[in-house]
mmCIF file of C-alpha atoms and ligand atoms in Angstrom:
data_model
loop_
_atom_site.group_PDB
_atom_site.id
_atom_site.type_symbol
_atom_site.label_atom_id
_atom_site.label_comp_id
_atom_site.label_asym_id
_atom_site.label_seq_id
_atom_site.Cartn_x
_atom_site.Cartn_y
_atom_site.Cartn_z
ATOM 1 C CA UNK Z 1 35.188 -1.811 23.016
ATOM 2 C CA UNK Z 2 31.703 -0.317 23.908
ATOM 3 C CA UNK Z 3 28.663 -2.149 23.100
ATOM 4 C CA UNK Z 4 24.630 -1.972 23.841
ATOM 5 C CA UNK Z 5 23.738 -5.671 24.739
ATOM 6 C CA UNK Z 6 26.413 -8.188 25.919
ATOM 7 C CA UNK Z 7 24.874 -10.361 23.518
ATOM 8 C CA UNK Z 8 26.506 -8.690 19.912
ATOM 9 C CA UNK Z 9 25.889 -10.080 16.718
ATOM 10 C CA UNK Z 10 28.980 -12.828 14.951
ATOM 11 C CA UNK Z 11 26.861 -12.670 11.469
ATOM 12 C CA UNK Z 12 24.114 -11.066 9.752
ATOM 13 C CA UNK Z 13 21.263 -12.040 7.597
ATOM 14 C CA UNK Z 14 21.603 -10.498 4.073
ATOM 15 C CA UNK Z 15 19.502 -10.083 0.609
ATOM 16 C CA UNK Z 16 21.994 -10.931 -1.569
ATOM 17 C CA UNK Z 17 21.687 -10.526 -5.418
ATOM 18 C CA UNK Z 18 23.033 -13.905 -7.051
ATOM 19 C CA UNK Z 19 22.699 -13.106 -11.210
ATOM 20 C CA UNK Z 20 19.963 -10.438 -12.292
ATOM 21 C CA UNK Z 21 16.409 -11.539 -10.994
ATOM 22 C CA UNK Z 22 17.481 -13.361 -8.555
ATOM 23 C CA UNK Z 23 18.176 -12.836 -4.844
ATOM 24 C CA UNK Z 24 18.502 -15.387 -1.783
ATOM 25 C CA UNK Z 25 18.838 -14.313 1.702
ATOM 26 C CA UNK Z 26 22.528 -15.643 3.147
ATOM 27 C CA UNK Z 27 23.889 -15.487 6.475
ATOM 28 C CA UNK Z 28 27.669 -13.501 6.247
ATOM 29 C CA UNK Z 29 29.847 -13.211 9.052
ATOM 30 C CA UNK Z 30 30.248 -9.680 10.011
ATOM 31 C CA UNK Z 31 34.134 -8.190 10.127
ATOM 32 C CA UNK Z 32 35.449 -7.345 13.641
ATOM 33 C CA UNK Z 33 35.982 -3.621 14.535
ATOM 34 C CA UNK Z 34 38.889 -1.138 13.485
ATOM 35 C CA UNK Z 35 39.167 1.315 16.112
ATOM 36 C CA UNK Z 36 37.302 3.812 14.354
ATOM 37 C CA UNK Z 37 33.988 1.096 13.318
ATOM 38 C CA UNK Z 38 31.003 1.031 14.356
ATOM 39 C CA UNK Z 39 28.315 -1.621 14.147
ATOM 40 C CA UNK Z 40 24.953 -0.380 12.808
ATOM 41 C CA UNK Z 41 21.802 -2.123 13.043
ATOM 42 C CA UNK Z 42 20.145 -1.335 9.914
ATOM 43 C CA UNK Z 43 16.940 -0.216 10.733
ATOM 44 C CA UNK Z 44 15.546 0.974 6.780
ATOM 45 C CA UNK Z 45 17.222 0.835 3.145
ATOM 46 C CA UNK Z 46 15.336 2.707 0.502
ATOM 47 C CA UNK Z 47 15.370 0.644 -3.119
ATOM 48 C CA UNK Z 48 17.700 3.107 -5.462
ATOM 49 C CA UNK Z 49 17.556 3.053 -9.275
ATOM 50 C CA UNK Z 50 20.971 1.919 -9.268
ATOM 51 C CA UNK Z 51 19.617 -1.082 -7.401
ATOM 52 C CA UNK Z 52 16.687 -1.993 -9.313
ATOM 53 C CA UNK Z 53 19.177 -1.357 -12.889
ATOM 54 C CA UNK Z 54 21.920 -3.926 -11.401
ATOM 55 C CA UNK Z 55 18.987 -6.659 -10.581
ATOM 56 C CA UNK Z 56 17.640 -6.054 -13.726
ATOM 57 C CA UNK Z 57 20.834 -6.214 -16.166
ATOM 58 C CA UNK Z 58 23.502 -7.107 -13.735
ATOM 59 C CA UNK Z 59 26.073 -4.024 -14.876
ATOM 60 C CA UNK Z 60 25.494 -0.598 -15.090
ATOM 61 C CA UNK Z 61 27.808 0.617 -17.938
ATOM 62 C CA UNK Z 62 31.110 -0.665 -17.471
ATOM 63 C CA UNK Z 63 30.298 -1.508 -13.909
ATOM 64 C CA UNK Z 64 29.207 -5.309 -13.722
ATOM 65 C CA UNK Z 65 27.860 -7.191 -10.618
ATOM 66 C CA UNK Z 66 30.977 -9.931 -10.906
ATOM 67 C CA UNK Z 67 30.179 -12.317 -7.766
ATOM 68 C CA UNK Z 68 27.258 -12.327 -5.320
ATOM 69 C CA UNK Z 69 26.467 -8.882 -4.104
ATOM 70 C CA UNK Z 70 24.572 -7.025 -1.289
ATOM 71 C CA UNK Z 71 22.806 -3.881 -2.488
ATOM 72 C CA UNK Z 72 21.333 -1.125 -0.938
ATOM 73 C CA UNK Z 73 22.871 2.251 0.153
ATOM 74 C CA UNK Z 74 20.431 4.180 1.382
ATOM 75 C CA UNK Z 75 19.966 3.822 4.954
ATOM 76 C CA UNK Z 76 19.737 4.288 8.462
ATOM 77 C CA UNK Z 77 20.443 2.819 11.582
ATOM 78 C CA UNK Z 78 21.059 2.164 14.988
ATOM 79 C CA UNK Z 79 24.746 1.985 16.624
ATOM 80 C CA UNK Z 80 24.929 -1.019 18.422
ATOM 81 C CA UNK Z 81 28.708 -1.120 18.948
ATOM 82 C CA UNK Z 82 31.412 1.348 18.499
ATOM 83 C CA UNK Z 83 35.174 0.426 18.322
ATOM 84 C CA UNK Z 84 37.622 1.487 20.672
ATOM 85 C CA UNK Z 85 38.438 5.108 19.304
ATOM 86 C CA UNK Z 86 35.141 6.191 17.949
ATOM 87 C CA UNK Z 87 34.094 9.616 19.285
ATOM 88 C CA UNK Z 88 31.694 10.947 16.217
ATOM 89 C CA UNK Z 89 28.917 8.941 17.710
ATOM 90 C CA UNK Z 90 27.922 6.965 20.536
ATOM 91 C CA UNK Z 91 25.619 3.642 21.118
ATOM 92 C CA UNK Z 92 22.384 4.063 20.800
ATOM 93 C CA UNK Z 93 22.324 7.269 18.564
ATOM 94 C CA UNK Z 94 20.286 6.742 15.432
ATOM 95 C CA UNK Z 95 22.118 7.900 12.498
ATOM 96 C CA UNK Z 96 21.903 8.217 8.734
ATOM 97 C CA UNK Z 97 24.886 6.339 6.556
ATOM 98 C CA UNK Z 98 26.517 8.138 4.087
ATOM 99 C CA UNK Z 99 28.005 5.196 2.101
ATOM 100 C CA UNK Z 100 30.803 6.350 0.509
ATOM 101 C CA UNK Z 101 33.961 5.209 1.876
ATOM 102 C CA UNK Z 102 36.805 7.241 -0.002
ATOM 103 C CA UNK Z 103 40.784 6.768 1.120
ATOM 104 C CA UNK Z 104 40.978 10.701 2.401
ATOM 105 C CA UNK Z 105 44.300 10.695 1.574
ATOM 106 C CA UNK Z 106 44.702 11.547 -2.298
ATOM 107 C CA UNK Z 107 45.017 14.145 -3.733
ATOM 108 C CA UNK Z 108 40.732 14.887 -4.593
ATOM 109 C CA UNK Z 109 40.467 13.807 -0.762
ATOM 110 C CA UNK Z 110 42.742 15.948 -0.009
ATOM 111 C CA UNK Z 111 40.877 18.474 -2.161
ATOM 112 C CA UNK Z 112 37.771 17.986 -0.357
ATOM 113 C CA UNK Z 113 36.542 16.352 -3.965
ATOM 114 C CA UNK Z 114 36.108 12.941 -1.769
ATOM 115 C CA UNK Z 115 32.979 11.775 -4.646
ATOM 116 C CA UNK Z 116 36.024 11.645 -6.566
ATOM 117 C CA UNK Z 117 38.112 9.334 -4.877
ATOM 118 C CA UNK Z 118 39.474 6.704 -6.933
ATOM 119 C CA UNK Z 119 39.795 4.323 -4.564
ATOM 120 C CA UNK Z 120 36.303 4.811 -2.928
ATOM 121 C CA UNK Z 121 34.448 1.745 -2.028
ATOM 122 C CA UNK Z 122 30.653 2.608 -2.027
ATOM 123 C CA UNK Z 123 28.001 0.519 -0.435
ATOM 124 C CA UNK Z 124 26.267 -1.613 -2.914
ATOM 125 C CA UNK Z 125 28.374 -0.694 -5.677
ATOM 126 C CA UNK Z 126 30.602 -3.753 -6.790
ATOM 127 C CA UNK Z 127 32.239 -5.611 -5.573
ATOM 128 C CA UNK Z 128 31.569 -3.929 -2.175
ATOM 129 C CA UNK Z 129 28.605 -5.179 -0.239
ATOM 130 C CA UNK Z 130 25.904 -3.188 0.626
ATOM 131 C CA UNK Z 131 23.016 -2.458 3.685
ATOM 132 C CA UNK Z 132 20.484 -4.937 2.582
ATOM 133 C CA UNK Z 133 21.666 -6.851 5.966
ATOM 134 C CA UNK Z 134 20.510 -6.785 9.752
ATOM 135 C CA UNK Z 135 23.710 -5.135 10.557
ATOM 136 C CA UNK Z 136 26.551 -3.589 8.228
ATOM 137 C CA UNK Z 137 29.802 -2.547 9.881
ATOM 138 C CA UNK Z 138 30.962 1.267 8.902
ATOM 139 C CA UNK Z 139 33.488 4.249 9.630
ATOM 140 C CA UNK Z 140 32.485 6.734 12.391
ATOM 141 C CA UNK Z 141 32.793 9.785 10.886
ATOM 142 C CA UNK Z 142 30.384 8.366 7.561
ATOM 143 C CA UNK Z 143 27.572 8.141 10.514
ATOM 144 C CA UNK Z 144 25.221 11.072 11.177
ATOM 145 C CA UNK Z 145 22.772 11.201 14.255
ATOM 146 C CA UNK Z 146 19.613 12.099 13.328
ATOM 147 C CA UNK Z 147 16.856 13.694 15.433
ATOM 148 C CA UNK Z 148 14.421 11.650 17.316
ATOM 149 C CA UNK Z 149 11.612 12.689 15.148
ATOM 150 C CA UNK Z 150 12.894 11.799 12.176
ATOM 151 C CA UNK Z 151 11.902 8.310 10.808
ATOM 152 C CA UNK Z 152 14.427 6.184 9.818
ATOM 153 C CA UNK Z 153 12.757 5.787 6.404
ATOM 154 C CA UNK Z 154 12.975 9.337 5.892
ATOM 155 C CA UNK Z 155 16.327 9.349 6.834
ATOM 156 C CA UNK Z 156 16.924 7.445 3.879
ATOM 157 C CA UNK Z 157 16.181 9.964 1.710
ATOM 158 C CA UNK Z 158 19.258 11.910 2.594
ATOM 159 C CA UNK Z 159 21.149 10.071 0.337
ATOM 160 C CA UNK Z 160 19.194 10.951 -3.254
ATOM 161 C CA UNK Z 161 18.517 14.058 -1.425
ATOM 162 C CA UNK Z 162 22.289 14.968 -1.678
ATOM 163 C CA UNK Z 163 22.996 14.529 -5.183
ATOM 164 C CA UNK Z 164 20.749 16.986 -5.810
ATOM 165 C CA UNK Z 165 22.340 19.289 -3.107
ATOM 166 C CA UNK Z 166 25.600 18.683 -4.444
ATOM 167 C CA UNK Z 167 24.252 19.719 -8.088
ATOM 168 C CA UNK Z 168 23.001 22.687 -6.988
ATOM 169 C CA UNK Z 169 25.910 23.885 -4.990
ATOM 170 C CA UNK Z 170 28.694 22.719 -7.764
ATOM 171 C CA UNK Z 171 26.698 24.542 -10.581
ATOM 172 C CA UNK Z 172 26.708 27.619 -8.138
ATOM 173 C CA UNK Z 173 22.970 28.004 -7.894
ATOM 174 C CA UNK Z 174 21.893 31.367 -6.779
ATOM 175 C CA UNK Z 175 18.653 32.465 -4.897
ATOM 176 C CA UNK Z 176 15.535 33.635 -7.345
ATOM 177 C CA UNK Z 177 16.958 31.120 -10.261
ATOM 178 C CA UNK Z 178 14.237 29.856 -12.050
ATOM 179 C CA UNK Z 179 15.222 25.875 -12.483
ATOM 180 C CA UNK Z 180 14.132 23.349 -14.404
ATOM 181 C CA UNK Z 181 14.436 19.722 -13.256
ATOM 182 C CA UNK Z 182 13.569 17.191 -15.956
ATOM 183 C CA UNK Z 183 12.705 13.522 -14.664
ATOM 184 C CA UNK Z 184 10.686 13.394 -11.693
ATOM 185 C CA UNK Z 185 11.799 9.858 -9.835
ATOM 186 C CA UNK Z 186 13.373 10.036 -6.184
ATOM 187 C CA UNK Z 187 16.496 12.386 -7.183
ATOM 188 C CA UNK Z 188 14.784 14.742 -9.119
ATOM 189 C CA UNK Z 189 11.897 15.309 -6.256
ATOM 190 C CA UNK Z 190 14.555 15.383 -3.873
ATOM 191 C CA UNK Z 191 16.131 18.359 -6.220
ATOM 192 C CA UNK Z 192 13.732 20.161 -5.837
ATOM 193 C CA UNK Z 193 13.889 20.364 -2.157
ATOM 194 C CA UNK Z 194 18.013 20.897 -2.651
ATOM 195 C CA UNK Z 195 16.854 23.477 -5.351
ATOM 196 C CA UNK Z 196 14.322 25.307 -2.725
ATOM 197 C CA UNK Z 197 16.519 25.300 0.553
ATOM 198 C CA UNK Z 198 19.292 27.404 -2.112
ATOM 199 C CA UNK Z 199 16.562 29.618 -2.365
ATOM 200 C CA UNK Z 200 15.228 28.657 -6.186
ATOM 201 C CA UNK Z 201 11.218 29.075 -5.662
ATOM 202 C CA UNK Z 202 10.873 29.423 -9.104
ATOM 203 C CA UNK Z 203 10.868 25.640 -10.470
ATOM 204 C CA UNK Z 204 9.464 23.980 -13.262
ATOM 205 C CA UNK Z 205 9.515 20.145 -13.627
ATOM 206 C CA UNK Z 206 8.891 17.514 -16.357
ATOM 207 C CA UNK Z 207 8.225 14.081 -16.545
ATOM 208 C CA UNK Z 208 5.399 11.205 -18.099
ATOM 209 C CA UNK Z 209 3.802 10.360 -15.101
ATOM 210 C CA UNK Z 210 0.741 12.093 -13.357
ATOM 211 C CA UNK Z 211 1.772 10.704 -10.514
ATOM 212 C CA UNK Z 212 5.181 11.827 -10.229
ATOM 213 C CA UNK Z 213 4.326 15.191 -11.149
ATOM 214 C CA UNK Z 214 1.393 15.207 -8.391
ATOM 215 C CA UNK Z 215 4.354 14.706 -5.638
ATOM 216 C CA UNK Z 216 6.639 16.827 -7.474
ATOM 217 C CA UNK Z 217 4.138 19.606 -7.305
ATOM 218 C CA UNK Z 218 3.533 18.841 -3.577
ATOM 219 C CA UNK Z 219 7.210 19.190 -3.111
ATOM 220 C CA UNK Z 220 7.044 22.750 -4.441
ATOM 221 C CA UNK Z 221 7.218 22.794 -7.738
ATOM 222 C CA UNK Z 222 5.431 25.877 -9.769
ATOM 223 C CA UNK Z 223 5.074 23.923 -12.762
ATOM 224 C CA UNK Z 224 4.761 20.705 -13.859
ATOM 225 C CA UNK Z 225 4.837 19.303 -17.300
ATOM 226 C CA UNK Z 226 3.736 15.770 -18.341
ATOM 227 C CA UNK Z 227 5.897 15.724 -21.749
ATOM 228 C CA UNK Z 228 3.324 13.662 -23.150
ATOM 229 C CA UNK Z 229 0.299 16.672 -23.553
ATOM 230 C CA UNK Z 230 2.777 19.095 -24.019
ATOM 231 C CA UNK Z 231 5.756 20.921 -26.065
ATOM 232 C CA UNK Z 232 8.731 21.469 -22.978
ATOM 233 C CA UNK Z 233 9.834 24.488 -25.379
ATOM 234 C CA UNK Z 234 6.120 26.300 -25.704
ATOM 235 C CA UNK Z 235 5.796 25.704 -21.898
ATOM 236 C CA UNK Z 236 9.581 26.915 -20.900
ATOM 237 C CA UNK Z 237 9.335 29.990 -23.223
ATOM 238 C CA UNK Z 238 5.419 30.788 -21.377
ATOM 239 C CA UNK Z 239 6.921 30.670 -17.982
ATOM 240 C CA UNK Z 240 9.424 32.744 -18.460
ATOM 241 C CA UNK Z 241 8.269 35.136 -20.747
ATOM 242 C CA UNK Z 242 10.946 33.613 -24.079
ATOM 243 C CA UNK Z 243 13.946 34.439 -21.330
ATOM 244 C CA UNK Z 244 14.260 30.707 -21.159
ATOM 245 C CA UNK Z 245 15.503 28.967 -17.182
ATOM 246 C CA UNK Z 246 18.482 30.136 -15.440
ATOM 247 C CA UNK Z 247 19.210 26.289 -14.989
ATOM 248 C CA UNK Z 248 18.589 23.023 -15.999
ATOM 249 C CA UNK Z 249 19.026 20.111 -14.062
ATOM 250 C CA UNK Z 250 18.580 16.431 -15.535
ATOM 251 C CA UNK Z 251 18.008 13.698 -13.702
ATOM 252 C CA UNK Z 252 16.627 11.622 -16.249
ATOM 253 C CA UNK Z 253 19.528 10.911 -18.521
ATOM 254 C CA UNK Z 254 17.617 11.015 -21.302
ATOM 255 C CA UNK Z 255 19.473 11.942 -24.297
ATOM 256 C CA UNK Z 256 16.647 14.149 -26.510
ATOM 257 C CA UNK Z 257 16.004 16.110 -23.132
ATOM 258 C CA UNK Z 258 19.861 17.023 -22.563
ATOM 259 C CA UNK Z 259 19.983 18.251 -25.952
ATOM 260 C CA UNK Z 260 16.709 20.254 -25.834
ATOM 261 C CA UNK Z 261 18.103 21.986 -22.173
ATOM 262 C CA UNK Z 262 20.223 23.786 -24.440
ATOM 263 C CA UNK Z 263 17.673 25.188 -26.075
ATOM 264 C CA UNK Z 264 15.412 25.975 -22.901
ATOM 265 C CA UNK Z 265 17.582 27.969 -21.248
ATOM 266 C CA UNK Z 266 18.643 31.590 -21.234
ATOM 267 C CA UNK Z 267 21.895 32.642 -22.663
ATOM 268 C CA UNK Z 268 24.853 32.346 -19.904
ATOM 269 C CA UNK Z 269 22.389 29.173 -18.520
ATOM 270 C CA UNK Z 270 24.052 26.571 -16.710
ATOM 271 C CA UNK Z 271 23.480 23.154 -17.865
ATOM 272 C CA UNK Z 272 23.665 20.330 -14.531
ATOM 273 C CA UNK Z 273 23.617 16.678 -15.440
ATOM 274 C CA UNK Z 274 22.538 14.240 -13.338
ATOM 275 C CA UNK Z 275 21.266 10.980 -14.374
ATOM 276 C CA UNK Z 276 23.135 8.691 -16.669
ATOM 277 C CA UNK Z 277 22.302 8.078 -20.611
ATOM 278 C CA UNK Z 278 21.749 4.877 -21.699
ATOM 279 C CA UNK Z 279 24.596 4.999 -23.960
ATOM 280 C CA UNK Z 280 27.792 6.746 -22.541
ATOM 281 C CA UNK Z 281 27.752 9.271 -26.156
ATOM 282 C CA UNK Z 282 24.935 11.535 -26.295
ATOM 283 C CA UNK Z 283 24.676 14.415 -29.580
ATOM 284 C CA UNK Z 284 24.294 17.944 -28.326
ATOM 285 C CA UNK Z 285 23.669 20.951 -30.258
ATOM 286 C CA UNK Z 286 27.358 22.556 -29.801
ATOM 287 C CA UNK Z 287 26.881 25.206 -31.564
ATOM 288 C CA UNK Z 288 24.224 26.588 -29.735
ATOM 289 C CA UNK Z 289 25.810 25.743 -26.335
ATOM 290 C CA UNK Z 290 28.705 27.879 -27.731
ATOM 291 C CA UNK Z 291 26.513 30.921 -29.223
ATOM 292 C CA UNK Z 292 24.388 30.833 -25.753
ATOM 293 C CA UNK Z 293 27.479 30.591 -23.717
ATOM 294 C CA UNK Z 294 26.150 27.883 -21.809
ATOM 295 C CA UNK Z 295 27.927 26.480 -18.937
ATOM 296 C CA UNK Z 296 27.626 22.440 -18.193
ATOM 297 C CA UNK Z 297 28.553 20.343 -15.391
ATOM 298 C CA UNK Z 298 28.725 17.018 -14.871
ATOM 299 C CA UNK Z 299 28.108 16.093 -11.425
ATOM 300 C CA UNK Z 300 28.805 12.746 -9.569
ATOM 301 C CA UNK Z 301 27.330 11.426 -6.301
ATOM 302 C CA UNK Z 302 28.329 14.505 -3.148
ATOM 303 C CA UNK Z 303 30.628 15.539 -0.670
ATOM 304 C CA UNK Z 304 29.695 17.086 2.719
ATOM 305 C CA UNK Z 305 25.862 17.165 2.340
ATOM 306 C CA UNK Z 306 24.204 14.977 5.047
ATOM 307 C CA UNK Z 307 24.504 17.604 7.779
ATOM 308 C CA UNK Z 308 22.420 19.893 5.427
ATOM 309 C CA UNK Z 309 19.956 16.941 4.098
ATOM 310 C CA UNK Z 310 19.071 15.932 7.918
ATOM 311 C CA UNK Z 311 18.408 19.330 8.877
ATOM 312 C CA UNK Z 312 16.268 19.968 5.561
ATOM 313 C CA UNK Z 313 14.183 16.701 5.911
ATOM 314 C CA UNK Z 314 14.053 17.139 9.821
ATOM 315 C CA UNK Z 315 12.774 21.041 9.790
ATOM 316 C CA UNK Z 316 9.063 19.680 8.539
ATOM 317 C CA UNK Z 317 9.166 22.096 5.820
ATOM 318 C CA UNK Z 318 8.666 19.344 3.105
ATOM 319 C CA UNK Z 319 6.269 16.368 3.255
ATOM 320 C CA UNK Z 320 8.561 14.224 2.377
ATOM 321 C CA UNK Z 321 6.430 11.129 3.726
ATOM 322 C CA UNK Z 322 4.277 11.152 0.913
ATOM 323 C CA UNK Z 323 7.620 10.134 -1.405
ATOM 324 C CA UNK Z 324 7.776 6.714 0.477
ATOM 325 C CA UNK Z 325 5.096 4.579 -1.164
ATOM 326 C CA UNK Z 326 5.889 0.620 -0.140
ATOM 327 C CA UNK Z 327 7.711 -1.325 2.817
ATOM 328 C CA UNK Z 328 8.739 -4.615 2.538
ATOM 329 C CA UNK Z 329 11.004 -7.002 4.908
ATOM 330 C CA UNK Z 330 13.850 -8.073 4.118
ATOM 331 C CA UNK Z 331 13.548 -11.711 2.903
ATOM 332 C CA UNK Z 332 11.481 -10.029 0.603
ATOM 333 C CA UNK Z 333 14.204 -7.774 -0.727
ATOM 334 C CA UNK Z 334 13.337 -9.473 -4.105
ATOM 335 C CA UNK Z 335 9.423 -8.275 -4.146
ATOM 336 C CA UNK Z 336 11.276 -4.699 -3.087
ATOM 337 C CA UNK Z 337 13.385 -4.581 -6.304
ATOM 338 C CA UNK Z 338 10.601 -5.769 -8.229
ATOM 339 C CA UNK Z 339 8.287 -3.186 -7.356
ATOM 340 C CA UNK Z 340 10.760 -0.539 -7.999
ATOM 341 C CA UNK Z 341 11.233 -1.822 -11.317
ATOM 342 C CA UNK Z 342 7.481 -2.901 -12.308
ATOM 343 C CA UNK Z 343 5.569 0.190 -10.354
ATOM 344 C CA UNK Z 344 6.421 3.399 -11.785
ATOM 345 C CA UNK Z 345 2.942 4.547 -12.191
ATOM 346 C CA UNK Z 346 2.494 4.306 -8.569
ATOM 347 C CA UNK Z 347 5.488 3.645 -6.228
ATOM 348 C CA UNK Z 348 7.956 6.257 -5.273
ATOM 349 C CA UNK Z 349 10.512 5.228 -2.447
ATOM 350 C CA UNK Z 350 10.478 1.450 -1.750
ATOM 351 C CA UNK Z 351 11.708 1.341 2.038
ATOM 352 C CA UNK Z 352 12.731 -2.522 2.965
ATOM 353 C CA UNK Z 353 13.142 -3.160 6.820
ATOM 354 C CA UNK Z 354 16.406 -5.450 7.792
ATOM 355 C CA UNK Z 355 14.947 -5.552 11.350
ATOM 356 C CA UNK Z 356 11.581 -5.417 10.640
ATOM 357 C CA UNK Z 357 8.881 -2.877 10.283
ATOM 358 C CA UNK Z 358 8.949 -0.703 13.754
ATOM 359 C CA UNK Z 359 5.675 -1.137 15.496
ATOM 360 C CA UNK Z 360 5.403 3.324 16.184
ATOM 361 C CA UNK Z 361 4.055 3.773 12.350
HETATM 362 ZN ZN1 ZN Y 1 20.924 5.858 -4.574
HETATM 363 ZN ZN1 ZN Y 2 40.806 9.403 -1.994
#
């Protein structure tokens, strides 16, 4: 076994989420190294909805936080130790986590379908712990370096940065779609970077806040519509001269604007759902999917997109620093979560530091 210091970690501090609202740091002893582990010292965790919904209610659907859990899967660290076969990375690279762990040996594995895996154990989701530690212990070949002048907070945002790239590539998007990306929190800005690096310039957004529309039009967006002042429909069928959008993608799970998607794009659209409903049946207008020929996908989490989302949020083509808004340590994973949940006039990304803030920024 290779390692940085001689003096390696036993256990690891951890945020750990006891019943919703409530979080107390613990100190977990960290599991020795398969030949193919690696020990990361988590340098930054961005605060996910997912998160902020399982503090807040404790389950998300059917999903229910059972026993104490560690959340957080968006992050980046520092390999501090590798085991004994690892060759995807070495000590001392700074990578981004992709926290998926699927078995790679059924048959959507096998199909390269790995976000369908369903044996998968995903960071944070339960019962598998998650990143809000000092150090988490993960598979090589889920670890991506990252280059040096890439923050490790941005390198966060790879992860809601590939569900949008995986959207975009299962619904086929083409170059000069015009897209529509309804909900404007970390996923759907993200989108629209996916939506732009597949060569979509043409992108409208929508959402309720001025302030999520002011980053989503400094991400790129053309235009931006606070559904409060004004009808999606009348603003859709301006833009695009009645055609109506190539493609809709929803991120905000809400079920009024999945129905109305039908209805703002063009016949042969393609429909791409992202976010979740609030209840798991959601009325569409059928008919008119089925007279406009409308194509739908569902899409869940990614496969094969972090080489793609480093390079995107490395090249400097998208100020993607103004999307993280607060930093926090992590004993105060708590005041993280509740600033996701309590802040959405104002916060975007909430970034919490396992190893403290670095002293460069
Ligand atoms: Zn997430
Ligand atoms: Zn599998």
């Amino acid at each position: 076994m290779k390692a940085l210091t001689s003096e390696l970690p036993q256990k690891t501090k951890a945020a750990v989420l006891m019943k919703p609202m409530q979080v107390a740091m613990e100190e977990r002893a960290l599991a020795g190294l398969g030949p193919h582990d690696v020990l990361v010292k988590v340098m930054a965790v961005g605060v996910c909805g997912s998160d902020v919904h399982y503090y807040e209610h404790g389950r998300i659907g059917r999903k229910a936080v059972e026993n104490p859990l560690i959340q957080g899967h968006e992050c980046a660290g520092l390999v501090v130790q590798a085991g004994a076969e690892v060759t995807q990375v070495k000590i001392g690279d700074r990578v981004a986590i992709e926290p998926g762990m699927s078995c790679f040996r059924c048959e959507y594995c096998k199909a390269g379908k790995y976000n369908l895996c369903p044996s998968v154990r995903f960071l944070s989701s339960p019962p598998v712990d998650g990143a809000f530690a000092e150090y988490i212990v993960h598979p090589d070949h889920l670890l991506f370096p990252i280059p040096d002048h890439l923050s490790y907070e941005e390198a966060t945002l790879v992860e809601p940065l590939s569900v949008g790239i995986h959207a975009c590539r299962r619904a086929g998007l083409e170059a000069g779609s015009t897209v529509l990306i309804a909900g404007m929190g970390p996923v759907g800005l993200t989108a629209i970077i996916a939506a732009r690096a597949l060569g979509a310039e043409n992108i409208a957004v929508t959402d309720v806040e001025p302030f999520r529309l002011g980053l989503a039009a400094e991400m790129g967006a053309k235009l931006c519509v606070n559904v409060l002042e004004r009808d999606t429909a009348e603003a859709i069928a301006q833009w695009t001269g009645g055609r109506g959008v190539d493609m809709v993608i929803d991120t905000s799970g809400h079920a009024g604007v999945i129905d109305s998607s039908i209805e703002w794009l063009k016949r042969g659209g393609k429909l791409v759902l992202i976010g979740f409903p609030a209840a798991e049946k959601v009325p569409l207008n059928l008919t008119l999917l089925l007279q406009k020929e409308i194509a739908m996908y569902g899409t869940f989490r990614y496969t094969n997109t972090y080489p793609l989302g480093i390079e995107l949020l490395a090249s400097g083509r998208f100020d993607t620093k103004k999307l993280i808004t607060d930093f926090y340590s992590l004993e105060d994973t708590a005041l993280a979560l509740e600033r996701a949940r309590t802040n959405k006039k104002g916060s975007m990304k909430v970034i919490v530091y396992p190893n403290g803030k670095p002293s460069n920024d």
